[in-house]
RNA sequence: GGGCGGUUAGCUCAGUUGGUUAGAGCAGGACCUUUACACGGUCAAGGUCGGGGGUUCGAGUCCCUCAUCGCCCACCA
């Protein structure tokens, strides 16, 4: 006997280890078609959040479904070493000990990070198991493991040799707190209430008030960043700006410094904005940097790594923090009479996505990847349809980004990460006139890029002609690579590349990639480029993009806001199956989804429903032993002869559900699939068939059918709810102890031969639906006339000859006679009995169509159903009651009509009150009409 | 500024290529503790599908336009 209540915790704790231990998640390359997916590796520092839950539930549904379909399936798990995030975590821990990473030194610090990883890095991986992920843990990878690191070094070296990796002086987004360059997409722009300082730059040699000339002796520059002033090397105007055309080519004096700088013209300047004159600070603004390049301006870097002013900012400001310096400069400008006025302005300021410090634009030497040549084939692969976005519209966003792609800054000033495999000669080494030099502003440096230090040394020897060089003379670039530089290789580095492994050959390209929209650029686009460039094939065939889980108010879930749901808490409270099913049901690929905790009750309730229905089935199977009945469980279905209409109805529904779910999942419509199995199980099996089975005239057959469709339903459900389906399948004896539902065949529906043998047809399906419509109509009439549930009524059905029923011609519904419609064939007595019970009717009689009986009725596809109230109500008493009701209502209607006719009321009362009065009036008029109709019946 | 989306029941969302009377779940209402299940059952109610215009025999669905909310990219010195 099954327990009264389903113990989800126990079942989930029991099955996952069994699945994993038995290697059900693991398959080896073979002759079958493969289905492979790589997981978007979560940060090793991460903990499972709702985004993961959604993302991984979708993947697991697809993977379990494909596996049950018999495909050779691989879902490869792993984690990302997450450069800054991980380094931050360990640095924070160090801080508690009062230490900084610099105190430990690079090597010792890295040891600490590895120790941390060993101790805590498994957190998310364990949490993923709680979700029920059927990932192949035997193939788990880490972006910083040995194999991935080898792949990274090889890729960097190859791209360098191909001229696609270069080191360049560039203006980068710099986080002064993290001490690292940030990629554009790692900068978050936020609205800022700032100021516009209007500053006068005196013009050199301009005669004050020259006759007829409108210009003054200074130019007015507006800036939001006065502290960068010492780095100015020009002021610029728009070439088409007539107001300032005469100034171009002249020289102005940079206030506070006395330095003379040119006035240049450049299209970049917006005539309408500010004063139309811009100060150009090439070393501290990305646009100014480009202007400077165009005009050959000097780049004066006036800040240090940690956003303090350096000696180039001038003696007075040197050493000041940038904000401090801003204040000092503004004060000095004012004192010197250079400050014209200050305006408030709302602008956007960039912040570090990790630590939220205000980002500084800064000139530095960084490593870059040339993206255009890589992007072109990646665009083509999607254009040609070789790789598809699901939903398709995301390809537009992909193209938009790829076609405007910028070079990728890949160096990071961190310690935790893949160290750049570039080597320099130490400065102390003299090599026949060539000096090793890798200072940011250095020139003429010699760099040796190679996968290993030994190879770099060989290069150095060859290049310098100095055979005496040793490894000790080389110095590796101190920077590490952007985290994404390892994750863009994920689809093939995890399969063994650069080795030519069996896995790589068999599982690459992977089939589907499932991810959220927020990393299309960071990750998806780059994987496309790397896959095509290094493997000569795109890394996946379909890119499935799902929405983002949002809080109930539509905002992003974040821990700091306290509006996030914790999937682990939901699992604890409702079970993993409930979480999975709910999230699959409520989210669509098309858009973001707002969720709140209550929504997860859907899945919990469904789990309970499945359990209870299983209990029912188990009881029935005990009462009606199934010997002699085959079923698809045993690979053969044989229910015997003469199936009833309801029996055939559920077989049709099961067939339909199986076909639908397969079709739906092929189209990645996870949500529709959830809805389809939910409806099949709950509406068709539980509400429909189980109720029938209870009173089935041929119960043993019906139980056999229930068993069969139940087993189909469990397998349909398994991808969504792996635990409860496994548990129930075992409890019901569908599986032997050493079997698993995971590897059973995913149902495809019945064969045409089976359906033909059983009489499973659409006509029959429609017929039963119509019959149920009649049952519903009677129930509605009972409720309408307040017939107590315990009372058995008399029902009359008029059908079959009025031509209105689409079911005419059905064997159970009556054949049309030669010249018109004849009398309907009577329903089999058994059928009538079951029908009557569902209606709680002591009798169901059939009358010719068109019988105009003096009874309440409803028209259905089954025919017109009449509810006899005879004997239920005392006609005289009912008449009296109706008369009383009518009198009361007449009074109400009279007074409310008078109220609404009162102009003062209509004009002054709140609209809602007037509307409500009108509504009530109409409603009660309706009631009167109904009562009058009914009164006639009792007359 | 460029790009992309949303607007359907009180709430959260479905609604495939245009096609009967627009569907779920939740919340709310009425009734029912019927021996699988109250995490349940039965029934009812709730919508001029953001506004306006157009194409069509027919529009929630296609086109135009307006409104409004949101996201992404770039960014004003």
Short mmCIF file of N, CA and C (backbone and C1' of nucleotides) in Angstrom, two decimals, chain B residues 4-66:
data_model
loop_
_atom_site.label_atom_id
_atom_site.label_comp_id
_atom_site.label_asym_id
_atom_site.label_seq_id
_atom_site.Cartn_x
_atom_site.Cartn_y
_atom_site.Cartn_z
P C B 4 14.25 46.86 -34.61
"O5'" C B 4 13.98 46.01 -33.29
"C5'" C B 4 14.67 44.79 -33.09
"C4'" C B 4 14.36 44.24 -31.72
"C3'" C B 4 12.88 44.12 -31.39
"O3'" C B 4 12.28 43.01 -32.01
"C1'" C B 4 14.01 45.06 -29.55
P G B 5 10.70 43.02 -32.16
"O5'" G B 5 10.27 43.00 -30.64
"C5'" G B 5 9.50 42.03 -30.09
"C4'" G B 5 9.49 42.17 -28.59
"C3'" G B 5 8.13 42.51 -28.03
"O3'" G B 5 7.28 41.38 -28.03
"C1'" G B 5 9.74 43.82 -26.94
P G B 6 5.78 41.60 -28.50
"O5'" G B 6 5.12 42.05 -27.13
"C5'" G B 6 5.32 41.27 -25.96
"C4'" G B 6 4.98 42.06 -24.73
"C3'" G B 6 3.58 42.63 -24.69
"O3'" G B 6 2.63 41.66 -24.32
"C1'" G B 6 5.12 44.27 -23.97
P U B 7 1.21 41.71 -25.08
"O5'" U B 7 0.46 42.87 -24.29
"C5'" U B 7 0.44 42.86 -22.85
"C4'" U B 7 -0.08 44.20 -22.36
"C3'" U B 7 -1.52 44.48 -22.78
"O3'" U B 7 -2.31 44.87 -21.67
"C1'" U B 7 -0.06 46.27 -23.44
P U B 8 -3.00 43.76 -20.82
"O5'" U B 8 -3.82 42.96 -21.92
"C5'" U B 8 -5.04 43.47 -22.41
"C4'" U B 8 -5.97 42.36 -22.75
"C3'" U B 8 -6.28 41.40 -21.62
"O3'" U B 8 -7.26 41.91 -20.74
"C1'" U B 8 -5.73 40.15 -23.53
P A B 9 -7.07 41.71 -19.22
"O5'" A B 9 -8.33 40.85 -18.82
"C5'" A B 9 -9.61 41.46 -18.70
"C4'" A B 9 -10.36 40.82 -17.57
"C3'" A B 9 -9.61 40.78 -16.24
"O3'" A B 9 -10.47 41.14 -15.18
"C1'" A B 9 -10.29 38.61 -16.83
P G B 10 -10.73 42.60 -14.81
"O5'" G B 10 -9.82 42.73 -13.51
"C5'" G B 10 -9.68 43.98 -12.83
"C4'" G B 10 -8.88 43.72 -11.57
"C3'" G B 10 -7.53 43.05 -11.82
"O3'" G B 10 -6.52 44.01 -11.98
"C1'" G B 10 -8.77 41.80 -10.22
P C B 11 -5.34 43.71 -13.01
"O5'" C B 11 -4.51 42.61 -12.23
"C5'" C B 11 -3.71 42.97 -11.09
"C4'" C B 11 -2.94 41.76 -10.62
"C3'" C B 11 -2.07 41.11 -11.68
"O3'" C B 11 -0.80 41.73 -11.74
"C1'" C B 11 -3.38 39.45 -10.63
P U B 12 0.00 41.73 -13.12
"O5'" U B 12 0.39 40.20 -13.28
"C5'" U B 12 1.37 39.62 -12.43
"C4'" U B 12 1.62 38.19 -12.84
"C3'" U B 12 1.87 37.99 -14.34
"O3'" U B 12 3.20 38.31 -14.69
"C1'" U B 12 0.33 36.37 -13.57
P C B 13 3.51 38.70 -16.17
"O5'" C B 13 2.66 37.60 -16.93
"C5'" C B 13 2.90 37.22 -18.23
"C4'" C B 13 2.33 35.84 -18.39
"C3'" C B 13 1.95 35.45 -19.82
"O3'" C B 13 3.11 35.06 -20.53
"C1'" C B 13 0.21 34.80 -18.36
P A B 14 3.11 35.10 -22.09
"O5'" A B 14 2.43 33.71 -22.37
"C5'" A B 14 1.19 33.67 -23.03
"C4'" A B 14 0.78 32.25 -23.19
"C3'" A B 14 0.27 31.92 -24.59
"O3'" A B 14 1.31 31.47 -25.41
"C1'" A B 14 -1.38 31.38 -23.00
P G B 15 1.60 32.19 -26.77
"O5'" G B 15 0.19 32.08 -27.51
"C5'" G B 15 -0.33 30.82 -27.90
"C4'" G B 15 -1.76 30.98 -28.29
"C3'" G B 15 -2.05 31.99 -29.39
"O3'" G B 15 -1.78 31.48 -30.68
"C1'" G B 15 -3.58 32.32 -27.64
P U B 16 -1.52 32.56 -31.85
"O5'" U B 16 -1.39 31.91 -33.31
"C5'" U B 16 -0.84 30.74 -33.56
"C4'" U B 16 0.56 30.77 -34.12
"C3'" U B 16 0.67 30.14 -35.49
"O3'" U B 16 1.75 30.71 -36.21
"C1'" U B 16 1.43 28.66 -33.79
P U B 17 1.77 32.24 -36.48
"O5'" U B 17 0.84 32.48 -37.75
"C5'" U B 17 1.40 33.07 -38.89
"C4'" U B 17 1.02 32.28 -40.11
"C3'" U B 17 -0.44 32.40 -40.56
"O3'" U B 17 -0.67 33.61 -41.24
"C1'" U B 17 0.27 30.16 -40.70
P G B 18 -2.15 34.17 -41.23
"O5'" G B 18 -2.58 33.65 -39.84
"C5'" G B 18 -3.07 34.01 -38.71
"C4'" G B 18 -4.45 34.55 -38.51
"C3'" G B 18 -5.62 33.58 -38.66
"O3'" G B 18 -6.46 33.75 -37.54
"C1'" G B 18 -6.02 35.55 -39.87
P G B 19 -6.93 32.52 -36.70
"O5'" G B 19 -8.39 32.26 -37.27
"C5'" G B 19 -9.48 33.04 -36.78
"C4'" G B 19 -10.78 32.35 -37.08
"C3'" G B 19 -10.72 30.83 -36.93
"O3'" G B 19 -11.96 30.35 -36.44
"C1'" G B 19 -11.34 31.39 -39.14
P U B 20 -12.27 30.15 -34.96
"O5'" U B 20 -13.46 31.17 -34.84
"C5'" U B 20 -14.49 30.97 -33.93
"C4'" U B 20 -15.83 30.98 -34.61
"C3'" U B 20 -17.00 31.11 -33.64
"O3'" U B 20 -18.01 31.92 -34.24
"C1'" U B 20 -17.16 29.05 -34.82
P U B 21 -18.24 33.28 -33.61
"O5'" U B 21 -18.24 33.03 -32.03
"C5'" U B 21 -18.28 34.17 -31.17
"C4'" U B 21 -18.36 33.72 -29.72
"C3'" U B 21 -17.15 32.93 -29.21
"O3'" U B 21 -16.80 33.42 -27.92
"C1'" U B 21 -19.14 31.77 -28.74
P A B 22 -15.72 34.45 -27.68
"O5'" A B 22 -14.52 33.57 -27.13
"C5'" A B 22 -13.72 32.77 -28.01
"C4'" A B 22 -12.27 32.84 -27.60
"C3'" A B 22 -12.03 32.66 -26.10
"O3'" A B 22 -11.85 31.28 -25.82
"C1'" A B 22 -10.85 34.56 -26.88
P G B 23 -13.03 30.46 -25.23
"O5'" G B 23 -12.27 29.30 -24.45
"C5'" G B 23 -11.79 29.55 -23.16
"C4'" G B 23 -10.36 29.10 -23.07
"C3'" G B 23 -9.89 28.91 -21.66
"O3'" G B 23 -10.20 27.60 -21.24
"C1'" G B 23 -8.33 30.23 -22.85
P A B 24 -10.73 27.33 -19.79
"O5'" A B 24 -9.40 26.81 -19.11
"C5'" A B 24 -8.68 27.68 -18.31
"C4'" A B 24 -7.29 27.19 -18.12
"C3'" A B 24 -6.84 27.37 -16.68
"O3'" A B 24 -7.03 26.17 -15.96
"C1'" A B 24 -5.41 28.60 -18.12
P G B 25 -7.73 26.23 -14.56
"O5'" G B 25 -6.56 26.80 -13.65
"C5'" G B 25 -5.34 26.07 -13.51
"C4'" G B 25 -4.30 26.96 -12.88
"C3'" G B 25 -4.77 27.72 -11.65
"O3'" G B 25 -4.70 26.92 -10.48
"C1'" G B 25 -3.66 29.21 -13.10
P C B 26 -5.76 27.11 -9.34
"O5'" C B 26 -5.31 28.52 -8.75
"C5'" C B 26 -4.04 28.68 -8.12
"C4'" C B 26 -3.76 30.14 -7.84
"C3'" C B 26 -4.81 30.86 -7.01
"O3'" C B 26 -4.67 30.60 -5.63
"C1'" C B 26 -4.22 32.20 -8.86
P A B 27 -5.98 30.52 -4.73
"O5'" A B 27 -6.46 32.04 -4.77
"C5'" A B 27 -5.69 33.05 -4.11
"C4'" A B 27 -6.31 34.40 -4.33
"C3'" A B 27 -7.78 34.49 -3.98
"O3'" A B 27 -7.99 34.67 -2.59
"C1'" A B 27 -7.42 35.47 -6.09
P G B 28 -9.23 33.95 -1.93
"O5'" G B 28 -10.44 34.76 -2.57
"C5'" G B 28 -10.66 36.12 -2.21
"C4'" G B 28 -11.79 36.68 -3.03
"C3'" G B 28 -13.09 35.90 -2.97
"O3'" G B 28 -13.84 36.14 -1.79
"C1'" G B 28 -12.63 36.38 -5.21
P G B 29 -14.64 34.93 -1.15
"O5'" G B 29 -15.86 34.73 -2.17
"C5'" G B 29 -16.79 35.77 -2.35
"C4'" G B 29 -17.93 35.31 -3.23
"C3'" G B 29 -18.59 34.00 -2.81
"O3'" G B 29 -19.50 34.20 -1.75
"C1'" G B 29 -18.23 33.99 -5.15
P A B 30 -19.69 33.02 -0.68
"O5'" A B 30 -20.65 32.03 -1.47
"C5'" A B 30 -21.96 32.45 -1.86
"C4'" A B 30 -22.61 31.35 -2.66
"C3'" A B 30 -22.55 29.96 -2.01
"O3'" A B 30 -23.55 29.80 -1.04
"C1'" A B 30 -21.88 29.80 -4.27
P C B 31 -23.23 28.93 0.25
"O5'" C B 31 -23.24 27.45 -0.34
"C5'" C B 31 -24.46 26.90 -0.85
"C4'" C B 31 -24.17 25.67 -1.65
"C3'" C B 31 -23.45 24.55 -0.91
"O3'" C B 31 -24.31 23.83 -0.06
"C1'" C B 31 -22.48 24.83 -3.04
P C B 32 -23.71 23.17 1.24
"O5'" C B 32 -22.82 21.98 0.65
"C5'" C B 32 -23.46 20.91 -0.02
"C4'" C B 32 -22.43 19.97 -0.59
"C3'" C B 32 -21.51 19.31 0.43
"O3'" C B 32 -22.16 18.21 1.03
"C1'" C B 32 -20.25 20.02 -1.45
P U B 33 -21.98 17.99 2.54
"O5'" U B 33 -20.61 17.16 2.58
"C5'" U B 33 -19.48 17.70 3.22
"C4'" U B 33 -18.33 16.77 3.06
"C3'" U B 33 -18.31 15.64 4.10
"O3'" U B 33 -18.96 14.45 3.64
"C1'" U B 33 -16.24 16.89 4.14
P U B 34 -18.35 13.28 2.70
"O5'" U B 34 -19.51 13.04 1.64
"C5'" U B 34 -20.13 11.77 1.49
"C4'" U B 34 -19.71 11.08 0.23
"C3'" U B 34 -18.19 10.92 -0.02
"O3'" U B 34 -17.68 9.78 0.65
"C1'" U B 34 -19.27 11.65 -2.00
P U B 35 -16.23 9.84 1.32
"O5'" U B 35 -15.20 9.30 0.20
"C5'" U B 35 -13.82 9.10 0.53
"C4'" U B 35 -13.46 7.64 0.52
"C3'" U B 35 -13.54 6.96 -0.84
"O3'" U B 35 -12.37 7.16 -1.60
"C1'" U B 35 -14.70 5.65 0.68
P A B 36 -12.23 6.69 -3.07
"O5'" A B 36 -10.72 7.04 -3.38
"C5'" A B 36 -9.66 6.50 -2.61
"C4'" A B 36 -8.45 7.40 -2.72
"C3'" A B 36 -8.70 8.86 -2.33
"O3'" A B 36 -8.53 9.04 -0.93
"C1'" A B 36 -7.63 8.78 -4.44
P C B 37 -9.36 10.16 -0.16
"O5'" C B 37 -8.69 11.52 -0.65
"C5'" C B 37 -7.40 11.88 -0.20
"C4'" C B 37 -6.87 13.01 -1.05
"C3'" C B 37 -7.65 14.32 -0.98
"O3'" C B 37 -7.24 15.09 0.14
"C1'" C B 37 -7.16 13.78 -3.24
P A B 38 -8.31 15.76 1.08
"O5'" A B 38 -8.03 17.34 1.12
"C5'" A B 38 -7.50 18.10 0.05
"C4'" A B 38 -7.96 19.54 0.23
"C3'" A B 38 -7.88 20.09 1.64
"O3'" A B 38 -7.41 21.43 1.61
"C1'" A B 38 -10.09 20.28 0.82
P C B 39 -5.89 21.77 1.86
"O5'" C B 39 -5.28 21.72 0.39
"C5'" C B 39 -5.05 22.90 -0.44
"C4'" C B 39 -4.50 22.37 -1.73
"C3'" C B 39 -5.14 21.02 -2.03
"O3'" C B 39 -6.10 20.99 -3.08
"C1'" C B 39 -2.73 20.83 -1.79
P G B 40 -5.97 21.55 -4.50
"O5'" G B 40 -6.92 20.50 -5.21
"C5'" G B 40 -6.70 19.12 -5.05
"C4'" G B 40 -7.98 18.37 -4.77
"C3'" G B 40 -9.20 18.76 -5.57
"O3'" G B 40 -9.13 18.30 -6.90
"C1'" G B 40 -9.83 18.42 -3.35
P G B 41 -9.81 19.10 -8.05
"O5'" G B 41 -11.34 18.74 -7.82
"C5'" G B 41 -11.79 17.41 -7.94
"C4'" G B 41 -13.25 17.34 -7.64
"C3'" G B 41 -14.13 18.28 -8.44
"O3'" G B 41 -14.37 17.80 -9.74
"C1'" G B 41 -14.75 18.37 -6.17
P U B 42 -14.61 18.77 -10.90
"O5'" U B 42 -16.06 19.31 -10.59
"C5'" U B 42 -17.18 18.42 -10.64
"C4'" U B 42 -18.42 19.15 -10.21
"C3'" U B 42 -18.69 20.45 -10.95
"O3'" U B 42 -19.28 20.20 -12.21
"C1'" U B 42 -18.97 20.81 -8.64
P C B 43 -18.90 21.13 -13.41
"O5'" C B 43 -19.67 22.48 -13.06
"C5'" C B 43 -21.09 22.49 -13.01
"C4'" C B 43 -21.60 23.72 -12.33
"C3'" C B 43 -21.20 25.05 -12.95
"O3'" C B 43 -21.97 25.33 -14.10
"C1'" C B 43 -20.99 25.20 -10.61
P A B 44 -21.37 26.33 -15.20
"O5'" A B 44 -21.54 27.75 -14.50
"C5'" A B 44 -22.83 28.28 -14.23
"C4'" A B 44 -22.72 29.47 -13.32
"C3'" A B 44 -21.94 30.65 -13.89
"O3'" A B 44 -22.76 31.45 -14.71
"C1'" A B 44 -21.21 30.21 -11.68
P A B 45 -22.10 32.22 -15.92
"O5'" A B 45 -21.38 33.43 -15.18
"C5'" A B 45 -22.15 34.38 -14.44
"C4'" A B 45 -21.25 35.24 -13.59
"C3'" A B 45 -20.18 36.00 -14.36
"O3'" A B 45 -20.72 37.20 -14.89
"C1'" A B 45 -19.19 34.95 -12.50
P G B 46 -20.26 37.67 -16.36
"O5'" G B 46 -18.78 38.21 -16.09
"C5'" G B 46 -18.58 39.39 -15.30
"C4'" G B 46 -17.13 39.45 -14.87
"C3'" G B 46 -16.13 39.60 -16.01
"O3'" G B 46 -15.95 40.98 -16.33
"C1'" G B 46 -15.43 37.88 -14.55
P G B 47 -16.57 41.59 -17.66
"O5'" G B 47 -15.30 42.19 -18.39
"C5'" G B 47 -14.03 41.64 -18.28
"C4'" G B 47 -13.25 41.87 -19.55
"C3'" G B 47 -14.03 42.44 -20.73
"O3'" G B 47 -13.42 43.64 -21.19
"C1'" G B 47 -12.87 40.43 -21.35
P U B 48 -14.36 44.90 -21.49
"O5'" U B 48 -14.37 44.97 -23.09
"C5'" U B 48 -15.09 44.05 -23.85
"C4'" U B 48 -15.18 44.52 -25.28
"C3'" U B 48 -13.90 45.17 -25.81
"O3'" U B 48 -13.00 44.16 -26.24
"C1'" U B 48 -15.76 46.54 -26.33
P C B 49 -11.80 44.44 -27.27
"O5'" C B 49 -10.64 43.79 -26.43
"C5'" C B 49 -9.73 44.58 -25.65
"C4'" C B 49 -8.48 43.78 -25.47
"C3'" C B 49 -7.41 44.03 -26.52
"O3'" C B 49 -6.16 44.09 -25.88
"C1'" C B 49 -7.98 41.75 -26.49
P G B 50 -5.05 45.04 -26.43
"O5'" G B 50 -5.50 46.49 -25.96
"C5'" G B 50 -5.82 46.73 -24.59
"C4'" G B 50 -5.77 48.21 -24.34
"C3'" G B 50 -6.31 49.06 -25.48
"O3'" G B 50 -7.71 49.16 -25.44
"C1'" G B 50 -4.21 49.89 -24.82
P G B 51 -8.48 49.25 -26.87
"O5'" G B 51 -8.27 50.77 -27.29
"C5'" G B 51 -8.77 51.81 -26.46
"C4'" G B 51 -8.52 53.15 -27.12
"C3'" G B 51 -8.93 53.24 -28.58
"O3'" G B 51 -10.31 53.47 -28.74
"C1'" G B 51 -6.77 54.14 -28.32
P G B 52 -11.04 52.83 -30.00
"O5'" G B 52 -10.41 53.67 -31.22
"C5'" G B 52 -10.74 55.03 -31.39
"C4'" G B 52 -9.94 55.64 -32.52
"C3'" G B 52 -10.10 54.96 -33.87
"O3'" G B 52 -11.28 55.32 -34.54
"C1'" G B 52 -7.81 55.35 -33.47
P G B 53 -11.95 54.27 -35.53
"O5'" G B 53 -10.91 54.24 -36.75
"C5'" G B 53 -10.91 55.29 -37.70
"C4'" G B 53 -9.72 55.18 -38.61
"C3'" G B 53 -9.75 54.04 -39.63
"O3'" G B 53 -10.59 54.29 -40.72
"C1'" G B 53 -7.62 54.13 -38.64
P G B 54 -11.36 53.03 -41.37
"O5'" G B 54 -10.19 52.25 -42.13
"C5'" G B 54 -9.52 52.86 -43.23
"C4'" G B 54 -8.32 52.05 -43.64
"C3'" G B 54 -8.60 50.68 -44.24
"O3'" G B 54 -8.98 50.77 -45.60
"C1'" G B 54 -6.83 50.50 -42.67
P U B 55 -9.97 49.68 -46.21
"O5'" U B 55 -9.02 48.41 -46.33
"C5'" U B 55 -7.94 48.41 -47.27
"C4'" U B 55 -7.21 47.09 -47.21
"C3'" U B 55 -8.10 45.86 -47.34
"O3'" U B 55 -8.41 45.58 -48.70
"C1'" U B 55 -6.63 45.56 -45.52
P U B 56 -9.93 45.28 -49.09
"O5'" U B 56 -10.20 43.89 -48.37
"C5'" U B 56 -9.45 42.73 -48.75
"C4'" U B 56 -9.81 41.59 -47.84
"C3'" U B 56 -11.30 41.31 -47.70
"O3'" U B 56 -11.79 40.54 -48.77
"C1'" U B 56 -10.26 41.30 -45.57
P C B 57 -13.24 40.85 -49.34
"O5'" C B 57 -14.21 40.28 -48.21
"C5'" C B 57 -15.61 40.56 -48.26
"C4'" C B 57 -16.33 39.78 -47.19
"C3'" C B 57 -15.70 39.86 -45.81
"O3'" C B 57 -16.12 41.01 -45.11
"C1'" C B 57 -16.13 37.60 -46.34
P G B 58 -15.08 41.84 -44.27
"O5'" G B 58 -14.70 40.79 -43.14
"C5'" G B 58 -15.66 40.49 -42.12
"C4'" G B 58 -15.14 39.39 -41.23
"C3'" G B 58 -13.83 39.68 -40.52
"O3'" G B 58 -14.05 40.46 -39.36
"C1'" G B 58 -13.74 37.52 -41.46
P A B 59 -12.91 41.45 -38.89
"O5'" A B 59 -11.72 40.48 -38.45
"C5'" A B 59 -11.84 39.60 -37.32
"C4'" A B 59 -10.60 39.72 -36.46
"C3'" A B 59 -10.47 41.06 -35.73
"O3'" A B 59 -9.81 40.85 -34.49
"C1'" A B 59 -8.64 40.79 -37.20
P G B 60 -10.66 40.44 -33.24
"O5'" G B 60 -9.56 40.46 -32.09
"C5'" G B 60 -8.98 41.68 -31.67
"C4'" G B 60 -7.63 41.45 -31.08
"C3'" G B 60 -6.54 41.11 -32.08
"O3'" G B 60 -5.93 42.28 -32.56
"C1'" G B 60 -6.53 39.52 -30.33
P U B 61 -5.43 42.38 -34.08
"O5'" U B 61 -4.52 41.08 -34.27
"C5'" U B 61 -3.19 41.03 -33.72
"C4'" U B 61 -2.58 39.69 -34.04
"C3'" U B 61 -2.23 39.50 -35.52
"O3'" U B 61 -0.93 38.98 -35.65
"C1'" U B 61 -3.67 37.76 -34.77
P C B 62 0.25 40.00 -35.89
"O5'" C B 62 -0.04 40.43 -37.40
"C5'" C B 62 0.51 39.70 -38.49
"C4'" C B 62 0.24 40.45 -39.78
"C3'" C B 62 0.47 41.95 -39.72
"O3'" C B 62 1.83 42.28 -39.89
"C1'" C B 62 -1.61 41.50 -40.76
P C B 63 2.40 43.60 -39.22
"O5'" C B 63 1.83 44.75 -40.17
"C5'" C B 63 2.27 44.86 -41.53
"C4'" C B 63 1.62 46.06 -42.16
"C3'" C B 63 1.76 47.35 -41.37
"O3'" C B 63 3.00 47.99 -41.62
"C1'" C B 63 -0.50 47.08 -42.03
P C B 64 3.66 48.87 -40.45
"O5'" C B 64 2.74 50.17 -40.47
"C5'" C B 64 2.73 51.02 -41.61
"C4'" C B 64 1.74 52.13 -41.42
"C3'" C B 64 1.90 52.95 -40.14
"O3'" C B 64 2.92 53.93 -40.27
"C1'" C B 64 -0.38 52.40 -40.43
P U B 65 3.74 54.37 -38.98
"O5'" U B 65 2.61 55.12 -38.15
"C5'" U B 65 2.10 56.38 -38.59
"C4'" U B 65 0.98 56.82 -37.68
"C3'" U B 65 1.34 56.94 -36.21
"O3'" U B 65 2.00 58.16 -35.91
"C1'" U B 65 -0.70 55.75 -36.42
P C B 66 3.05 58.23 -34.74
"O5'" C B 66 2.11 58.37 -33.47
"C5'" C B 66 1.28 59.51 -33.32
"C4'" C B 66 0.24 59.26 -32.25
"C3'" C B 66 0.80 58.90 -30.87
"O3'" C B 66 1.26 60.02 -30.15
"C1'" C B 66 -0.98 57.45 -31.41
#
